[in-house]
mmCIF file of C-alpha atoms in Angstrom:
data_model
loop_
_atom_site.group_PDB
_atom_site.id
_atom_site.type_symbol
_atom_site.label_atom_id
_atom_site.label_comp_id
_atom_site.label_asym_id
_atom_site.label_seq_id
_atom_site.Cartn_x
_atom_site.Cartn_y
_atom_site.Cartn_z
ATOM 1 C CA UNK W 1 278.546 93.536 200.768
ATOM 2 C CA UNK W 2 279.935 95.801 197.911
ATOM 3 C CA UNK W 3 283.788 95.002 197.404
ATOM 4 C CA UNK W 4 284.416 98.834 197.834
ATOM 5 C CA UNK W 5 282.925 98.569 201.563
ATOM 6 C CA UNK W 6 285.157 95.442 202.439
ATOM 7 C CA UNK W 7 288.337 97.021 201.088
ATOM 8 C CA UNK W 8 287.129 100.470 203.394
ATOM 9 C CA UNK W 9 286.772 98.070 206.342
ATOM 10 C CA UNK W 10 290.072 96.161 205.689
ATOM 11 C CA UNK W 11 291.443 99.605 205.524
ATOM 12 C CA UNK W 12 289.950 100.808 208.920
ATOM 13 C CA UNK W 13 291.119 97.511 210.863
ATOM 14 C CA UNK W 14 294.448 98.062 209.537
ATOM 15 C CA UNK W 15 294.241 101.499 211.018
ATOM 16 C CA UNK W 16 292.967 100.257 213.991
ATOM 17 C CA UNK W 17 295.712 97.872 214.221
ATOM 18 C CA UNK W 18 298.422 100.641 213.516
ATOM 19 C CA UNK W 19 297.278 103.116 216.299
ATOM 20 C CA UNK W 20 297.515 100.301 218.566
ATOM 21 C CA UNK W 21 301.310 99.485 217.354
ATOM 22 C CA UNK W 22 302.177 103.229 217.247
ATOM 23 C CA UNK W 23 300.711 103.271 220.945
ATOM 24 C CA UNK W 24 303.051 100.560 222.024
ATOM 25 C CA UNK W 25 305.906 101.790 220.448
ATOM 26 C CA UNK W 26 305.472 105.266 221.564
ATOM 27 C CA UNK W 27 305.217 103.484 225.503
ATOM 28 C CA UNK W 28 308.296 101.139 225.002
ATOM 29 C CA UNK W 29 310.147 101.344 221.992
ATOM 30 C CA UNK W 30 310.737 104.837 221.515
ATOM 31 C CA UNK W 31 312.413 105.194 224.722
ATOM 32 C CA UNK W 32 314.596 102.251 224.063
ATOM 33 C CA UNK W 33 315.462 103.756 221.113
ATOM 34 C CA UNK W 34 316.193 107.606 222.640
ATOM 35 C CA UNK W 35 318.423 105.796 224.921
ATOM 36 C CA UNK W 36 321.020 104.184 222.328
ATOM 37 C CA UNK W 37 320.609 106.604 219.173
ATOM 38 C CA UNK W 38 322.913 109.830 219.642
ATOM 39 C CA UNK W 39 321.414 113.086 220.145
ATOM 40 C CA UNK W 40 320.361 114.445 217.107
ATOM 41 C CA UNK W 41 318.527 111.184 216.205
ATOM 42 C CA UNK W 42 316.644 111.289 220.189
ATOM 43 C CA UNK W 43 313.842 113.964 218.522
ATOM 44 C CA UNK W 44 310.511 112.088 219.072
ATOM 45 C CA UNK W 45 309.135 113.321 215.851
ATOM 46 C CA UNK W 46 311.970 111.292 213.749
ATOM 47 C CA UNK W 47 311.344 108.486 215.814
ATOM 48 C CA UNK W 48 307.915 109.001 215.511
ATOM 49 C CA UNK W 49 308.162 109.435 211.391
ATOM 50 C CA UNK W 50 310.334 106.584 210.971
ATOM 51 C CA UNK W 51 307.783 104.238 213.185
ATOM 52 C CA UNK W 52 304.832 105.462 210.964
ATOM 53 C CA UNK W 53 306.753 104.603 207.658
ATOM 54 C CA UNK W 54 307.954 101.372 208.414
ATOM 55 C CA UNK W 55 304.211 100.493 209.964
ATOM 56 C CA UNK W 56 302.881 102.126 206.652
ATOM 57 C CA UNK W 57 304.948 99.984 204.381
ATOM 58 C CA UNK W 58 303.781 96.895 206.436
ATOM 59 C CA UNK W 59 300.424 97.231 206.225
ATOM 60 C CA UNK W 60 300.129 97.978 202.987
ATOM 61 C CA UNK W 61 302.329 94.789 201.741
ATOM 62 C CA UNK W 62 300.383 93.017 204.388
ATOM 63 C CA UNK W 63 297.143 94.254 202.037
ATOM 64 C CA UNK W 64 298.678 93.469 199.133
ATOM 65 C CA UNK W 65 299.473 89.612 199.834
ATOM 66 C CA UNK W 66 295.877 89.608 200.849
ATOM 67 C CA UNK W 67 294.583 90.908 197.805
ATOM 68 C CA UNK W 68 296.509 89.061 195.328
ATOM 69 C CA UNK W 69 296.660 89.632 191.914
ATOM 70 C CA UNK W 70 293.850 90.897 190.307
ATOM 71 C CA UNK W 71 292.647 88.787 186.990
ATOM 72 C CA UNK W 72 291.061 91.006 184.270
#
């Protein structure tokens, strides 16, 4: 297998892995979270966007512990 196809399918099980999270946390978290925060940080799409940066930053430090350091 070609290393670009194994770093596509890495990729796509993060993804995979990421819609399942966002899933979650849009069923349990997010509500949690409306029902502390004050009003003007209740809007789903904040919650939303700060739920898909966090997750973002995640898996891609998750990818790049995997990776390691590339030797040239």
């Amino acid at each position: 297998m070609s290393e670009r196809l194994k770093v596509f399918l890495i990729i796509a099980m993060f993804g995979f892995v990421a819609g399942v999270v966002a899933d979650l946390a849009s069923t349990y978290v997010i509500p949690i979270l409306q029902s502390l925060l004050p009003k003007f940080l209740q809007a789903r799409t904040f919650l939303s966007g700060i739920a898909g940066a966090i997750l973002t930053v995640a898996l891609v430090s998750v990818w790049a512990y995997i990776t390691g350091p590339q030797e040239t």
